[in-house]
Every structure is written in structure tokens, then in C-alpha cells.
Short mmCIF file of N, CA and C in Angstrom, two decimals:
data_model
loop_
_atom_site.label_atom_id
_atom_site.label_comp_id
_atom_site.label_asym_id
_atom_site.label_seq_id
_atom_site.Cartn_x
_atom_site.Cartn_y
_atom_site.Cartn_z
N MET A 682 -28.39 54.70 -35.67
CA MET A 682 -28.02 54.82 -34.28
C MET A 682 -26.51 54.90 -34.12
N ARG A 683 -25.82 54.22 -34.99
CA ARG A 683 -24.35 54.24 -34.89
C ARG A 683 -23.80 55.66 -35.07
N VAL A 684 -24.42 56.44 -35.95
CA VAL A 684 -23.98 57.82 -36.16
C VAL A 684 -24.18 58.63 -34.87
N LEU A 685 -25.32 58.43 -34.22
CA LEU A 685 -25.58 59.13 -32.96
C LEU A 685 -24.60 58.69 -31.88
N GLN A 686 -24.32 57.39 -31.82
CA GLN A 686 -23.36 56.90 -30.84
C GLN A 686 -21.97 57.51 -31.07
N ARG A 687 -21.59 57.62 -32.35
CA ARG A 687 -20.29 58.22 -32.67
C ARG A 687 -20.26 59.68 -32.24
N ARG A 688 -21.34 60.42 -32.51
CA ARG A 688 -21.40 61.84 -32.10
C ARG A 688 -21.30 61.97 -30.59
N LEU A 689 -22.01 61.10 -29.87
CA LEU A 689 -21.95 61.14 -28.41
C LEU A 689 -20.55 60.82 -27.91
N ALA A 690 -19.91 59.82 -28.52
CA ALA A 690 -18.55 59.45 -28.12
C ALA A 690 -17.57 60.58 -28.41
N ASP A 691 -17.72 61.21 -29.57
CA ASP A 691 -16.84 62.33 -29.92
C ASP A 691 -17.05 63.51 -28.96
N PHE A 692 -18.30 63.77 -28.61
CA PHE A 692 -18.64 64.85 -27.68
C PHE A 692 -17.95 64.61 -26.34
N ALA A 693 -18.06 63.38 -25.83
CA ALA A 693 -17.44 63.04 -24.54
C ALA A 693 -15.92 63.09 -24.64
N ALA A 694 -15.37 62.58 -25.73
CA ALA A 694 -13.91 62.56 -25.89
C ALA A 694 -13.34 63.97 -25.94
N ALA A 695 -14.01 64.87 -26.63
CA ALA A 695 -13.53 66.24 -26.75
C ALA A 695 -13.47 66.93 -25.39
N ARG A 696 -14.27 66.46 -24.46
CA ARG A 696 -14.31 67.05 -23.12
C ARG A 696 -13.56 66.19 -22.09
N ARG A 697 -12.93 65.11 -22.58
CA ARG A 697 -12.16 64.18 -21.74
C ARG A 697 -13.04 63.55 -20.65
N TRP A 698 -14.26 63.18 -21.03
CA TRP A 698 -15.18 62.58 -20.07
C TRP A 698 -15.14 61.05 -20.07
N GLN A 699 -14.35 60.44 -20.96
CA GLN A 699 -14.36 58.98 -21.06
C GLN A 699 -14.11 58.26 -19.73
N PRO A 700 -13.21 58.76 -18.86
CA PRO A 700 -12.99 58.03 -17.60
C PRO A 700 -14.26 57.93 -16.73
N TYR A 701 -15.18 58.85 -16.93
CA TYR A 701 -16.41 58.85 -16.14
C TYR A 701 -17.54 58.06 -16.80
N HIS A 702 -17.36 57.70 -18.05
CA HIS A 702 -18.41 57.00 -18.79
C HIS A 702 -18.24 55.49 -18.67
N THR A 703 -18.23 55.03 -17.44
CA THR A 703 -18.20 53.59 -17.17
C THR A 703 -19.63 53.06 -17.26
N PRO A 704 -19.79 51.76 -17.49
CA PRO A 704 -21.16 51.22 -17.51
C PRO A 704 -21.95 51.56 -16.25
N LYS A 705 -21.32 51.48 -15.08
CA LYS A 705 -22.01 51.80 -13.82
C LYS A 705 -22.49 53.24 -13.80
N ASN A 706 -21.63 54.17 -14.16
CA ASN A 706 -22.02 55.57 -14.16
C ASN A 706 -23.07 55.88 -15.23
N LEU A 707 -22.93 55.28 -16.39
CA LEU A 707 -23.90 55.53 -17.46
C LEU A 707 -25.27 54.98 -17.12
N VAL A 708 -25.34 53.80 -16.52
CA VAL A 708 -26.65 53.24 -16.17
C VAL A 708 -27.27 54.03 -15.02
N ALA A 709 -26.46 54.55 -14.12
CA ALA A 709 -26.99 55.40 -13.05
C ALA A 709 -27.55 56.69 -13.64
N ALA A 710 -26.83 57.30 -14.56
CA ALA A 710 -27.30 58.53 -15.21
C ALA A 710 -28.58 58.25 -16.01
N LEU A 711 -28.63 57.10 -16.66
CA LEU A 711 -29.83 56.70 -17.39
C LEU A 711 -31.03 56.62 -16.45
N SER A 712 -30.83 56.04 -15.30
CA SER A 712 -31.90 55.93 -14.31
C SER A 712 -32.38 57.29 -13.84
N VAL A 713 -31.46 58.19 -13.61
CA VAL A 713 -31.81 59.55 -13.18
C VAL A 713 -32.62 60.25 -14.26
N GLU A 714 -32.19 60.15 -15.49
CA GLU A 714 -32.90 60.81 -16.58
C GLU A 714 -34.28 60.19 -16.80
N ALA A 715 -34.39 58.88 -16.66
CA ALA A 715 -35.70 58.23 -16.77
C ALA A 715 -36.62 58.73 -15.66
N ALA A 716 -36.08 58.91 -14.47
CA ALA A 716 -36.89 59.43 -13.36
C ALA A 716 -37.34 60.86 -13.63
N GLU A 717 -36.51 61.65 -14.28
CA GLU A 717 -36.91 63.01 -14.63
C GLU A 717 -38.06 62.99 -15.65
N LEU A 718 -38.06 62.02 -16.53
CA LEU A 718 -39.17 61.86 -17.48
C LEU A 718 -40.43 61.44 -16.73
N VAL A 719 -40.31 60.52 -15.82
CA VAL A 719 -41.45 60.08 -15.01
C VAL A 719 -42.03 61.26 -14.22
N GLU A 720 -41.15 62.10 -13.70
CA GLU A 720 -41.60 63.23 -12.89
C GLU A 720 -42.59 64.12 -13.64
N ILE A 721 -42.40 64.30 -14.93
CA ILE A 721 -43.31 65.12 -15.73
C ILE A 721 -44.72 64.56 -15.70
N PHE A 722 -44.84 63.25 -15.68
CA PHE A 722 -46.14 62.57 -15.77
C PHE A 722 -46.70 62.16 -14.40
N GLN A 723 -45.93 62.31 -13.36
CA GLN A 723 -46.24 61.73 -12.05
C GLN A 723 -47.66 61.97 -11.57
N TRP A 724 -48.14 63.18 -11.62
CA TRP A 724 -49.45 63.47 -11.04
C TRP A 724 -50.51 63.77 -12.10
N LEU A 725 -50.23 63.45 -13.35
CA LEU A 725 -51.21 63.66 -14.41
C LEU A 725 -52.21 62.52 -14.44
N THR A 726 -53.42 62.82 -14.83
CA THR A 726 -54.40 61.76 -15.06
C THR A 726 -54.02 61.06 -16.36
N PRO A 727 -54.56 59.88 -16.61
CA PRO A 727 -54.28 59.23 -17.89
C PRO A 727 -54.65 60.11 -19.09
N GLU A 728 -55.74 60.83 -18.97
CA GLU A 728 -56.17 61.70 -20.06
C GLU A 728 -55.19 62.86 -20.25
N GLU A 729 -54.74 63.46 -19.16
CA GLU A 729 -53.77 64.55 -19.25
C GLU A 729 -52.45 64.05 -19.85
N SER A 730 -52.05 62.86 -19.44
CA SER A 730 -50.78 62.33 -19.94
C SER A 730 -50.84 62.08 -21.45
N ALA A 731 -52.01 61.70 -21.96
CA ALA A 731 -52.17 61.45 -23.39
C ALA A 731 -52.09 62.75 -24.20
N ARG A 732 -52.33 63.88 -23.54
CA ARG A 732 -52.32 65.18 -24.22
C ARG A 732 -51.09 66.02 -23.89
N VAL A 733 -50.11 65.44 -23.26
CA VAL A 733 -48.97 66.20 -22.76
C VAL A 733 -48.22 66.93 -23.88
N MET A 734 -48.21 66.38 -25.07
CA MET A 734 -47.46 67.01 -26.16
C MET A 734 -48.20 68.20 -26.77
N GLU A 735 -49.41 68.44 -26.32
CA GLU A 735 -50.18 69.60 -26.80
C GLU A 735 -49.73 70.89 -26.12
N ARG A 736 -49.02 70.78 -25.03
CA ARG A 736 -48.55 71.96 -24.27
C ARG A 736 -47.08 72.20 -24.62
N PRO A 737 -46.78 73.28 -25.38
CA PRO A 737 -45.42 73.49 -25.89
C PRO A 737 -44.32 73.40 -24.83
N GLY A 738 -44.49 74.03 -23.69
CA GLY A 738 -43.45 73.98 -22.66
C GLY A 738 -43.23 72.57 -22.14
N THR A 739 -44.31 71.87 -21.89
CA THR A 739 -44.21 70.49 -21.40
C THR A 739 -43.68 69.57 -22.49
N ALA A 740 -44.14 69.78 -23.71
CA ALA A 740 -43.66 68.95 -24.82
C ALA A 740 -42.15 69.06 -24.97
N GLU A 741 -41.63 70.27 -24.83
CA GLU A 741 -40.18 70.46 -24.93
C GLU A 741 -39.45 69.73 -23.81
N ARG A 742 -40.00 69.78 -22.60
CA ARG A 742 -39.38 69.05 -21.47
C ARG A 742 -39.39 67.55 -21.73
N VAL A 743 -40.53 67.03 -22.23
CA VAL A 743 -40.62 65.60 -22.53
C VAL A 743 -39.57 65.22 -23.57
N GLU A 744 -39.49 65.99 -24.64
CA GLU A 744 -38.52 65.69 -25.69
C GLU A 744 -37.09 65.75 -25.17
N ASP A 745 -36.78 66.73 -24.32
CA ASP A 745 -35.44 66.83 -23.74
C ASP A 745 -35.11 65.60 -22.89
N GLU A 746 -36.06 65.18 -22.07
CA GLU A 746 -35.81 64.02 -21.21
C GLU A 746 -35.71 62.73 -22.02
N VAL A 747 -36.53 62.61 -23.05
CA VAL A 747 -36.43 61.44 -23.94
C VAL A 747 -35.04 61.42 -24.58
N ALA A 748 -34.57 62.58 -25.02
CA ALA A 748 -33.24 62.66 -25.63
C ALA A 748 -32.16 62.28 -24.62
N ASP A 749 -32.30 62.74 -23.37
CA ASP A 749 -31.31 62.39 -22.34
C ASP A 749 -31.30 60.89 -22.07
N VAL A 750 -32.49 60.30 -21.97
CA VAL A 750 -32.59 58.84 -21.74
C VAL A 750 -31.94 58.09 -22.89
N LEU A 751 -32.28 58.48 -24.11
CA LEU A 751 -31.72 57.79 -25.28
C LEU A 751 -30.21 57.98 -25.36
N ALA A 752 -29.74 59.18 -25.07
CA ALA A 752 -28.30 59.43 -25.12
C ALA A 752 -27.55 58.53 -24.14
N TYR A 753 -28.03 58.45 -22.91
CA TYR A 753 -27.35 57.60 -21.94
C TYR A 753 -27.49 56.12 -22.28
N LEU A 754 -28.64 55.72 -22.81
CA LEU A 754 -28.80 54.32 -23.21
C LEU A 754 -27.83 53.97 -24.35
N LEU A 755 -27.72 54.84 -25.33
CA LEU A 755 -26.80 54.58 -26.44
C LEU A 755 -25.35 54.55 -25.96
N GLN A 756 -24.98 55.45 -25.05
CA GLN A 756 -23.62 55.45 -24.51
C GLN A 756 -23.36 54.19 -23.69
N PHE A 757 -24.36 53.76 -22.93
CA PHE A 757 -24.25 52.53 -22.14
C PHE A 757 -24.03 51.34 -23.07
N CYS A 758 -24.84 51.27 -24.12
CA CYS A 758 -24.69 50.17 -25.09
C CYS A 758 -23.32 50.21 -25.75
N ASP A 759 -22.86 51.39 -26.10
CA ASP A 759 -21.54 51.53 -26.73
C ASP A 759 -20.45 51.05 -25.78
N ALA A 760 -20.55 51.41 -24.52
CA ALA A 760 -19.54 51.01 -23.53
C ALA A 760 -19.46 49.50 -23.37
N LEU A 761 -20.59 48.82 -23.53
CA LEU A 761 -20.62 47.36 -23.35
C LEU A 761 -20.63 46.58 -24.66
N GLY A 762 -20.60 47.29 -25.79
CA GLY A 762 -20.60 46.60 -27.08
C GLY A 762 -21.94 45.99 -27.44
N ILE A 763 -23.01 46.57 -26.96
CA ILE A 763 -24.36 46.06 -27.24
C ILE A 763 -24.91 46.78 -28.46
N ASP A 764 -25.41 46.01 -29.42
CA ASP A 764 -26.12 46.58 -30.56
C ASP A 764 -27.57 46.74 -30.12
N ALA A 765 -27.97 47.98 -29.79
CA ALA A 765 -29.29 48.23 -29.21
C ALA A 765 -30.41 47.77 -30.14
N ALA A 766 -30.29 48.03 -31.43
CA ALA A 766 -31.34 47.63 -32.38
C ALA A 766 -31.46 46.11 -32.46
N ALA A 767 -30.33 45.43 -32.48
CA ALA A 767 -30.35 43.96 -32.53
C ALA A 767 -30.90 43.38 -31.23
N ALA A 768 -30.53 43.99 -30.09
CA ALA A 768 -31.05 43.51 -28.80
C ALA A 768 -32.56 43.68 -28.73
N LEU A 769 -33.05 44.82 -29.22
CA LEU A 769 -34.50 45.05 -29.22
C LEU A 769 -35.21 44.09 -30.15
N ALA A 770 -34.67 43.87 -31.33
CA ALA A 770 -35.29 42.94 -32.28
C ALA A 770 -35.36 41.53 -31.68
N ALA A 771 -34.29 41.11 -31.03
CA ALA A 771 -34.28 39.77 -30.40
C ALA A 771 -35.30 39.70 -29.27
N LYS A 772 -35.43 40.77 -28.49
CA LYS A 772 -36.39 40.79 -27.39
C LYS A 772 -37.82 40.73 -27.91
N ILE A 773 -38.11 41.46 -28.98
CA ILE A 773 -39.45 41.41 -29.58
C ILE A 773 -39.76 40.00 -30.04
N GLU A 774 -38.80 39.35 -30.68
CA GLU A 774 -39.01 37.96 -31.14
C GLU A 774 -39.30 37.04 -29.96
N ARG A 775 -38.54 37.17 -28.88
CA ARG A 775 -38.78 36.33 -27.70
C ARG A 775 -40.17 36.59 -27.13
N ASN A 776 -40.57 37.87 -27.07
CA ASN A 776 -41.89 38.21 -26.53
C ASN A 776 -43.02 37.72 -27.42
N GLU A 777 -42.81 37.73 -28.73
CA GLU A 777 -43.84 37.21 -29.65
C GLU A 777 -44.07 35.72 -29.41
N LYS A 778 -43.00 35.01 -29.07
CA LYS A 778 -43.14 33.58 -28.76
C LYS A 778 -43.73 33.38 -27.36
N ARG A 779 -43.29 34.19 -26.44
CA ARG A 779 -43.72 34.07 -25.04
C ARG A 779 -45.18 34.48 -24.85
N PHE A 780 -45.62 35.49 -25.60
CA PHE A 780 -46.97 36.02 -25.48
C PHE A 780 -47.66 36.00 -26.84
N PRO A 781 -48.07 34.81 -27.30
CA PRO A 781 -48.72 34.73 -28.61
C PRO A 781 -50.06 35.47 -28.60
N VAL A 782 -50.48 35.88 -29.79
CA VAL A 782 -51.78 36.52 -29.92
C VAL A 782 -52.84 35.51 -29.51
N PRO A 783 -53.75 35.89 -28.60
CA PRO A 783 -54.78 34.94 -28.15
C PRO A 783 -55.74 34.59 -29.28
N ASP A 784 -56.39 33.45 -29.13
CA ASP A 784 -57.43 33.07 -30.09
C ASP A 784 -58.44 34.19 -30.16
N GLY A 785 -58.86 34.54 -31.34
CA GLY A 785 -59.80 35.64 -31.51
C GLY A 785 -59.11 36.92 -31.90
N GLY A 786 -57.78 36.91 -31.98
CA GLY A 786 -57.04 38.07 -32.44
C GLY A 786 -56.77 39.09 -31.36
N ALA A 787 -56.35 40.24 -31.78
CA ALA A 787 -55.93 41.31 -30.86
C ALA A 787 -57.07 41.86 -30.03
N ASN A 788 -58.31 41.64 -30.44
CA ASN A 788 -59.45 42.19 -29.70
C ASN A 788 -59.96 41.24 -28.62
N ALA A 789 -59.34 40.10 -28.47
CA ALA A 789 -59.79 39.14 -27.46
C ALA A 789 -59.59 39.73 -26.07
N ASP A 790 -60.49 39.39 -25.15
CA ASP A 790 -60.46 39.94 -23.80
C ASP A 790 -59.16 39.61 -23.07
N GLU A 791 -58.54 38.49 -23.40
CA GLU A 791 -57.35 38.05 -22.68
C GLU A 791 -56.23 39.07 -22.72
N GLY A 792 -56.13 39.87 -23.77
CA GLY A 792 -55.06 40.85 -23.88
C GLY A 792 -55.48 42.25 -23.48
N ALA A 793 -56.68 42.39 -22.95
CA ALA A 793 -57.18 43.71 -22.58
C ALA A 793 -56.34 44.29 -21.44
N PRO A 794 -56.22 45.62 -21.37
CA PRO A 794 -55.37 46.24 -20.34
C PRO A 794 -55.72 45.84 -18.92
N ASP A 795 -56.99 45.59 -18.63
CA ASP A 795 -57.36 45.24 -17.25
C ASP A 795 -57.42 43.73 -17.03
N SER A 796 -56.97 42.98 -18.01
CA SER A 796 -56.99 41.53 -17.91
C SER A 796 -55.90 41.03 -16.97
N PRO A 797 -56.17 40.00 -16.19
CA PRO A 797 -55.13 39.45 -15.32
C PRO A 797 -54.03 38.76 -16.12
N ASN A 798 -54.24 38.50 -17.41
CA ASN A 798 -53.24 37.85 -18.24
C ASN A 798 -52.35 38.82 -18.98
N ARG A 799 -52.50 40.11 -18.72
CA ARG A 799 -51.67 41.11 -19.39
C ARG A 799 -50.29 41.08 -18.76
N HIS A 800 -49.27 41.08 -19.60
CA HIS A 800 -47.88 40.99 -19.13
C HIS A 800 -47.06 42.15 -19.63
N SER A 801 -46.05 42.51 -18.86
CA SER A 801 -45.08 43.49 -19.34
C SER A 801 -44.12 42.77 -20.28
N PRO A 802 -43.37 43.51 -21.08
CA PRO A 802 -42.44 42.87 -22.01
C PRO A 802 -41.13 42.45 -21.36
N GLU A 803 -41.12 42.17 -20.08
CA GLU A 803 -39.88 41.78 -19.38
C GLU A 803 -39.38 40.44 -19.83
#
């Protein structure tokens, strides 16, 4: 990831965009790009959304928006000195403690998608 962050920083520097790459602007751009990704899936059924990568034109749009989201997230992290991989690893560890595997393993009803005990990784 550091190589990608360096490439993004060099790209911005070559165009003198650094004054605009503030954390506020980068997180706003990240939000816009995430919304563009959501827009692709907005009116699809769950089944259609699972097959979205089977359609070349749509697959390319999804990949482009994923790249835009990741680019802005990496630039945001770089601007604030956040190690994205370390932050994610720490968050996974906290969630593993916060949401232990229920008795009976991963197939237990408690973790089922329609279960009232299902939680987001917030």
C-alpha cells in the first residue's frame, strides 16, 4: 500500500494539487466516490448485484469506482499519518472480541443475516 500511496502523492505533487488534498477535501471526495459505487447497485436485486461482475461494462465501472474509493482513502490516510493496514488489523481484533463466534460455530442461528443479533463492524 505504501507504494500506491507514494504513486498517488507523486501524481498529485506533479500537478501541484497538494494544497487541495486536505483531510476535509479528501474525505469529501471519498464520500462522493463511494456514492458513485453505491449508485451502480442502487436498484439491483440482491441476485443481480451478486452477478454484477459478469457484465463487462458494469464490471469496469465497479472496478473504476473501487479504485477511486481506495485512492482517496489511501490519500486521506497519508494526509493524517494513518497506517490503513494496521488500523484495519486493529479493528478486526476489536471486532473479534466484541462479537465472538456464538456457541455452535459459524452456522449458529445467532449470526444469521436476518438475526436480530447481527451487527455491523462499527
